[in-house]
Amino acid sequence: MIIIMKPNASQEAISQVTKLVESKGLQVHLSKGDEVTIVGVVGDKSKLRGINMEISEGVEKVVQVTESYKLVNKKFHPEDSSIPVKHTSIGPGTLTVMAGPCAIENHDQLLQCAQEVKKAGATFLRGGAFKPRTSPYSFQGLEEEGLRYMEEAGRATGLATICEVTSLRALSMAVNYVDMLQIGARNMQNFELLKEVGRSGLPVMLKRGLAATVDEWLNAAEYIISEGNPHIVLCERGIRTYETATRNTLDLSAVPVIRAKSHLPIIVDPSHATGVRALVEHPSQAAVAVGADGLMIEVHPCPSCALSDGPQSLTFSQFAQLMTELKPYAQLENRRL
Ligand code: PEP
Ligand code: MN
């Protein structure tokens, strides 16, 4: 339930409403806009039965929130969120590009990627130290050694860093080295992991599950935010359908759907969505045009030698060209690239 206060509601009226709600054992989340204050109520709303909030001083109206996700819901927080990470932010007015290899393979590979993607205009370095591979015999990642390279690359270039965590053990290591955590598609509904990243204090990028609905995805984000961490960015990375022409099916309509339902930023990963290097360019442009707050792109110094996801990885020059081509799209959307 949300209680929308009148534009001229006094501070006194707002705190009276807040106190009344809290006195019934419910949680309050205040969203103060330029004009209107919204009092979001979380918890068992039957505890407010018999109380007509609409007649309280300063209250404009009461709206029932039927969705099970509350704190990530746009109704609770009508203004789009901007998520601070290192000395940058993800959200309104910006187009964030995260780029780097699928997997951190060695020191020089990551450092070289960092320097090249920075030169081309990316602000984040991505790279997996814990790889959730389909086969247990495929390269599983360098783990802590990879995280150390990530920290060094971030320090050397000034790029913010993001790494996927696949377990509580990976999380306990990653928090010491990276600026942002990534929850991958395969772990979108690993609720224990979601709760723990919610308590980690680091910003989180939450990828859409392999076959997750938008509602399931937003509920997964609610697990993180309900542990006290509001710094969440969503990432559409394609979903499993009957189509086999691409690795996954990029659901670009999820971008405007999410923007209508949630205040959280959303970025698009056309690399995992298409699985094909030649198909990364146009979906990237389309993602910006449809309102995405950023992109995640896989880049490798030698895609054909990559230990993971070579076929979808761009070369450095292809990435630099993509960045140049994105500029007019960013401009059209009033986003700083
Ligand atoms: C990745 O980003 O390297 C990755 C494994 O992505 P996803 O979880 O989307 O498959
Ligand atoms: Mn990958």
Coordinates of C-alpha atoms and ligand atoms in Angstrom, one line a residue:
M1 CA 0.0 0.0 0.0
I2 CA 1.2 3.5 -0.6
I3 CA -0.1 6.7 1.0
I4 CA 0.2 9.7 -1.3
M5 CA 0.5 12.9 0.6
K6 CA -1.0 16.2 -0.6
P7 CA 1.6 18.5 -2.4
N8 CA 1.4 20.9 0.5
A9 CA 1.4 18.3 3.3
S10 CA 3.3 19.5 6.4
Q11 CA 6.3 17.7 7.9
E12 CA 4.1 17.2 11.0
A13 CA 1.3 15.5 8.9
I14 CA 3.9 13.2 7.2
S15 CA 5.4 12.1 10.5
Q16 CA 1.9 11.5 12.0
V17 CA 1.1 9.2 9.2
T18 CA 4.4 7.5 9.5
K19 CA 4.0 7.0 13.3
L20 CA 0.6 5.6 12.9
V21 CA 1.7 3.0 10.4
E22 CA 4.8 2.1 12.4
S23 CA 2.7 1.8 15.6
K24 CA 0.9 -1.1 13.9
G25 CA 4.1 -3.0 13.4
L26 CA 4.5 -2.1 9.7
Q27 CA 7.6 -0.7 7.9
V28 CA 7.6 2.7 6.3
H29 CA 9.6 3.7 3.2
L30 CA 9.5 7.4 2.5
S31 CA 10.0 8.7 -1.0
K32 CA 10.2 12.5 -1.1
G33 CA 9.8 14.0 -4.6
D34 CA 10.1 17.7 -5.4
E35 CA 6.3 18.1 -5.0
V36 CA 4.8 14.9 -3.5
T37 CA 5.8 12.7 -0.6
I38 CA 4.9 9.0 -0.8
V39 CA 4.7 6.9 2.3
G40 CA 5.2 3.3 1.2
V41 CA 3.9 0.7 3.6
V42 CA 5.5 -2.8 3.8
G43 CA 4.2 -5.7 5.8
D44 CA 0.8 -7.3 6.6
K45 CA -1.6 -4.5 5.7
S46 CA -4.5 -6.3 7.5
K47 CA -2.9 -4.7 10.6
L48 CA -4.4 -1.4 9.3
R49 CA -7.9 -2.8 9.0
G50 CA -10.5 -0.4 10.4
I51 CA -8.2 2.6 10.0
N52 CA -9.1 5.0 7.2
M53 CA -5.8 6.6 6.3
E54 CA -7.5 8.7 3.7
I55 CA -9.0 11.0 6.4
S56 CA -5.6 11.6 8.1
E57 CA -4.3 15.1 7.9
G58 CA -2.4 15.8 4.7
V59 CA -3.3 12.6 2.9
E60 CA -4.3 12.9 -0.7
K61 CA -5.1 9.2 -1.4
V62 CA -4.3 5.6 -0.6
V63 CA -3.3 3.2 -3.4
Q64 CA -3.2 -0.6 -2.9
V65 CA 0.0 -2.1 -4.5
T66 CA -1.1 -5.4 -5.8
E67 CA 2.3 -6.6 -7.0
S68 CA 4.3 -8.7 -4.5
Y69 CA 7.4 -6.6 -5.0
K70 CA 7.2 -3.3 -3.2
L71 CA 10.5 -1.5 -2.6
V72 CA 11.6 -1.9 -6.3
N73 CA 8.1 -0.9 -7.4
K74 CA 7.8 2.4 -9.2
K75 CA 4.6 3.1 -7.2
F76 CA 6.8 3.2 -4.1
H77 CA 9.5 5.4 -5.7
P78 CA 8.2 7.2 -8.8
E79 CA 11.6 8.8 -9.6
D80 CA 14.1 6.7 -11.5
S81 CA 17.0 5.7 -9.3
S82 CA 20.6 6.5 -10.0
I83 CA 23.0 3.9 -8.6
P84 CA 26.4 5.2 -7.4
V85 CA 29.4 3.0 -8.1
K86 CA 33.0 4.1 -7.5
H87 CA 33.1 7.6 -8.9
T88 CA 30.4 7.1 -11.5
S89 CA 26.7 6.3 -11.5
I90 CA 24.2 4.2 -13.5
G91 CA 20.8 5.6 -14.3
P92 CA 19.1 8.7 -15.7
G93 CA 21.1 10.9 -18.1
T94 CA 23.9 8.4 -18.5
L95 CA 24.7 5.5 -20.8
T96 CA 27.0 3.1 -18.9
V97 CA 29.0 0.7 -20.9
M98 CA 30.6 -2.3 -19.1
A99 CA 33.0 -4.2 -21.2
G100 CA 35.7 -6.9 -20.8
P101 CA 36.3 -10.5 -21.2
C102 CA 33.8 -13.3 -20.4
A103 CA 36.4 -14.8 -18.1
I104 CA 39.6 -13.4 -16.5
E105 CA 42.2 -15.7 -18.0
N106 CA 45.5 -14.1 -16.9
H107 CA 47.0 -10.9 -15.7
D108 CA 48.0 -9.5 -19.1
Q109 CA 44.8 -10.4 -20.9
L110 CA 42.7 -8.5 -18.3
L111 CA 45.0 -5.5 -18.1
Q112 CA 45.1 -5.2 -21.9
C113 CA 41.2 -5.4 -22.0
A114 CA 41.0 -2.7 -19.3
Q115 CA 43.2 -0.3 -21.1
E116 CA 41.5 -0.8 -24.5
V117 CA 37.9 -0.6 -23.3
K118 CA 38.8 2.5 -21.2
K119 CA 40.3 4.1 -24.3
A120 CA 37.2 3.4 -26.3
G121 CA 35.0 5.0 -23.6
A122 CA 33.7 2.3 -21.3
T123 CA 33.5 3.2 -17.6
F124 CA 33.3 -0.4 -16.2
L125 CA 35.5 -3.4 -16.6
R126 CA 33.7 -6.7 -16.5
G127 CA 35.3 -10.1 -16.2
G128 CA 34.4 -13.4 -14.6
A129 CA 36.5 -15.0 -11.8
F130 CA 33.9 -17.6 -11.1
K131 CA 32.4 -19.0 -14.2
P132 CA 29.0 -20.8 -14.2
R133 CA 29.8 -23.2 -17.1
T134 CA 27.4 -25.6 -18.6
S135 CA 30.0 -28.3 -18.5
P136 CA 32.0 -29.1 -15.3
Y137 CA 35.1 -29.7 -17.6
S138 CA 35.1 -26.2 -19.1
F139 CA 37.3 -23.5 -17.6
Q140 CA 35.8 -22.5 -14.2
G141 CA 37.6 -19.3 -13.5
L142 CA 40.7 -18.1 -11.7
E143 CA 38.8 -17.3 -8.5
E144 CA 40.8 -15.1 -6.0
E145 CA 43.8 -14.8 -8.4
G146 CA 41.4 -13.3 -11.0
L147 CA 39.9 -10.9 -8.4
R148 CA 43.3 -9.6 -7.6
Y149 CA 43.9 -8.9 -11.3
M150 CA 40.5 -7.2 -11.4
E151 CA 41.5 -4.9 -8.5
E152 CA 44.8 -4.1 -10.1
A153 CA 43.1 -3.3 -13.5
G154 CA 40.6 -1.1 -11.8
R155 CA 43.3 0.8 -9.9
A156 CA 45.5 1.2 -13.0
T157 CA 42.7 2.5 -15.3
G158 CA 40.2 4.1 -12.9
L159 CA 37.5 1.9 -14.3
A160 CA 34.8 0.6 -12.0
T161 CA 34.9 -3.2 -11.8
I162 CA 32.2 -5.8 -11.8
C163 CA 32.5 -9.6 -11.2
E164 CA 29.9 -12.3 -11.0
V165 CA 29.5 -14.2 -7.7
T166 CA 28.1 -17.7 -7.9
S167 CA 28.1 -18.7 -4.3
L168 CA 28.4 -17.4 -0.8
R169 CA 32.1 -18.4 -0.9
A170 CA 32.7 -16.4 -4.0
L171 CA 30.8 -13.4 -2.5
S172 CA 33.0 -13.4 0.6
M173 CA 36.1 -13.1 -1.6
A174 CA 34.7 -10.7 -4.2
V175 CA 33.6 -8.0 -1.7
N176 CA 37.3 -7.4 -0.9
Y177 CA 38.2 -6.7 -4.5
V178 CA 35.5 -5.3 -6.7
D179 CA 33.2 -2.3 -7.0
M180 CA 30.0 -4.0 -8.1
L181 CA 28.7 -7.6 -7.8
Q182 CA 27.0 -9.4 -10.6
I183 CA 24.3 -12.1 -10.1
G184 CA 24.2 -14.2 -13.2
A185 CA 21.1 -15.6 -15.0
R186 CA 21.6 -19.0 -13.4
N187 CA 21.5 -17.6 -9.9
M188 CA 18.7 -15.1 -10.3
Q189 CA 16.5 -17.2 -8.0
N190 CA 19.3 -18.3 -5.6
F191 CA 17.5 -16.6 -2.7
E192 CA 20.2 -17.2 -0.1
L193 CA 22.8 -15.6 -2.4
L194 CA 20.4 -12.7 -3.1
K195 CA 19.8 -12.1 0.6
E196 CA 23.6 -12.1 1.3
V197 CA 24.4 -9.7 -1.6
G198 CA 21.6 -7.6 -0.1
R199 CA 23.6 -7.4 3.1
S200 CA 27.0 -7.0 1.4
G201 CA 26.8 -3.2 1.1
L202 CA 28.1 -3.3 -2.6
P203 CA 26.0 -2.3 -5.6
V204 CA 24.6 -5.3 -7.5
M205 CA 23.7 -6.0 -11.1
L206 CA 21.0 -8.7 -11.3
K207 CA 20.7 -10.5 -14.6
R208 CA 17.4 -11.9 -15.8
G209 CA 17.1 -15.6 -15.2
L210 CA 17.3 -18.0 -18.2
A211 CA 13.5 -18.3 -18.4
A212 CA 12.3 -15.8 -15.8
T213 CA 9.3 -13.6 -16.2
V214 CA 9.6 -9.9 -15.4
D215 CA 7.6 -10.5 -12.2
E216 CA 10.0 -13.2 -11.0
W217 CA 13.0 -11.0 -11.9
L218 CA 11.6 -8.0 -9.9
N219 CA 10.8 -10.3 -7.0
A220 CA 14.4 -11.4 -7.1
A221 CA 15.5 -7.7 -6.9
E222 CA 13.1 -7.3 -4.0
Y223 CA 15.1 -10.0 -2.1
I224 CA 18.2 -7.8 -2.4
I225 CA 16.5 -4.5 -1.6
S226 CA 14.6 -5.9 1.4
E227 CA 17.9 -6.7 3.0
G228 CA 18.7 -3.0 3.0
N229 CA 20.6 -2.7 -0.3
P230 CA 18.8 -0.3 -2.8
H231 CA 21.8 -0.2 -5.2
I232 CA 20.5 -2.6 -7.8
V233 CA 20.8 -2.5 -11.6
L234 CA 18.8 -5.0 -13.7
C235 CA 20.3 -6.6 -16.8
E236 CA 18.3 -8.1 -19.7
R237 CA 20.5 -10.8 -21.3
G238 CA 18.0 -12.8 -23.4
I239 CA 15.7 -15.6 -22.4
R240 CA 15.3 -19.2 -23.5
T241 CA 12.7 -19.7 -26.2
Y242 CA 12.2 -22.2 -29.0
E243 CA 14.4 -20.0 -31.3
T244 CA 17.8 -21.4 -32.0
A245 CA 19.2 -18.8 -34.5
T246 CA 20.6 -16.9 -31.6
R247 CA 21.9 -18.2 -28.2
N248 CA 19.0 -16.6 -26.4
T249 CA 16.1 -14.4 -27.5
L250 CA 16.7 -10.8 -26.6
D251 CA 13.6 -9.4 -25.0
L252 CA 14.0 -5.7 -25.7
S253 CA 10.4 -5.0 -24.7
A254 CA 11.5 -5.9 -21.2
V255 CA 13.3 -2.5 -21.1
P256 CA 10.2 -0.3 -21.4
V257 CA 8.2 -2.9 -19.3
I258 CA 10.8 -2.6 -16.5
R259 CA 11.0 1.2 -16.8
A260 CA 7.2 1.3 -16.3
K261 CA 7.2 -1.1 -13.3
S262 CA 10.3 -0.2 -11.4
H263 CA 12.6 2.7 -10.6
L264 CA 15.7 0.6 -11.0
P265 CA 18.1 1.2 -13.9
I266 CA 18.1 -1.5 -16.6
I267 CA 21.0 -2.4 -18.9
V268 CA 21.2 -4.8 -21.8
D269 CA 23.7 -7.5 -22.6
P270 CA 23.6 -8.2 -26.3
S271 CA 26.6 -10.5 -26.1
H272 CA 24.9 -13.3 -24.1
A273 CA 21.6 -12.5 -25.7
T274 CA 22.7 -13.2 -29.3
G275 CA 25.9 -15.3 -28.7
V276 CA 27.2 -14.1 -32.1
R277 CA 29.8 -11.4 -32.5
A278 CA 28.3 -10.1 -35.7
L279 CA 24.9 -9.6 -34.0
V280 CA 26.1 -7.5 -31.1
E281 CA 26.0 -4.1 -32.9
H282 CA 22.4 -3.6 -33.9
P283 CA 20.8 -4.9 -30.7
S284 CA 23.2 -2.5 -28.8
Q285 CA 21.8 0.4 -30.7
A286 CA 18.3 -0.8 -30.4
A287 CA 18.7 -1.2 -26.6
V288 CA 19.8 2.4 -26.3
A289 CA 16.9 3.6 -28.5
V290 CA 14.4 1.7 -26.4
G291 CA 15.6 3.3 -23.2
A292 CA 18.3 1.1 -21.7
D293 CA 20.6 2.8 -19.1
G294 CA 23.6 0.9 -20.4
L295 CA 25.2 -2.1 -22.1
M296 CA 27.3 -5.0 -21.1
I297 CA 29.6 -6.1 -23.9
E298 CA 32.1 -9.0 -24.0
V299 CA 35.5 -8.1 -25.5
H300 CA 38.6 -10.2 -25.9
P301 CA 42.2 -9.5 -27.3
C302 CA 41.8 -12.7 -29.3
P303 CA 38.3 -14.0 -29.4
S304 CA 39.3 -17.2 -31.2
C305 CA 41.7 -18.0 -28.3
A306 CA 39.1 -17.2 -25.5
L307 CA 38.6 -19.8 -22.8
S308 CA 34.9 -18.8 -22.7
D309 CA 32.3 -17.2 -25.0
G310 CA 34.8 -16.4 -27.8
P311 CA 32.1 -16.5 -30.6
Q312 CA 30.3 -13.6 -29.0
S313 CA 33.3 -11.5 -28.0
L314 CA 34.3 -8.4 -29.9
T315 CA 37.8 -7.6 -30.8
F316 CA 39.2 -4.3 -29.4
S317 CA 38.7 -2.5 -32.8
Q318 CA 35.2 -3.8 -33.1
F319 CA 34.4 -2.5 -29.7
A320 CA 35.9 0.9 -30.4
Q321 CA 33.8 1.1 -33.5
L322 CA 30.7 0.1 -31.6
M323 CA 31.3 2.9 -29.1
T324 CA 31.6 5.4 -31.9
E325 CA 28.4 4.2 -33.5
L326 CA 26.5 4.4 -30.2
K327 CA 27.2 8.1 -29.8
P328 CA 24.2 9.4 -31.9
Y329 CA 21.9 7.0 -30.2
A330 CA 23.0 8.2 -26.8
Q331 CA 22.6 11.8 -27.9
L332 CA 19.0 11.1 -29.2
E333 CA 18.1 9.7 -25.8
N334 CA 19.9 12.6 -23.9
R335 CA 22.3 10.3 -22.3
R336 CA 26.0 11.0 -21.6
L337 CA 28.2 8.3 -23.0
Ligands
PEP1 C1 28.4 -13.5 -17.9 O1 28.1 -12.3 -17.8 O2 29.6 -13.9 -18.1 C2 27.4 -14.6 -17.8 C3 27.7 -15.8 -17.4 O3 26.2 -14.1 -18.1 P1 24.7 -14.8 -17.9 O4 24.6 -15.0 -16.4 O5 23.8 -13.8 -18.4 O6 24.7 -16.1 -18.7
MN2 MN 30.2 -14.8 -21.0

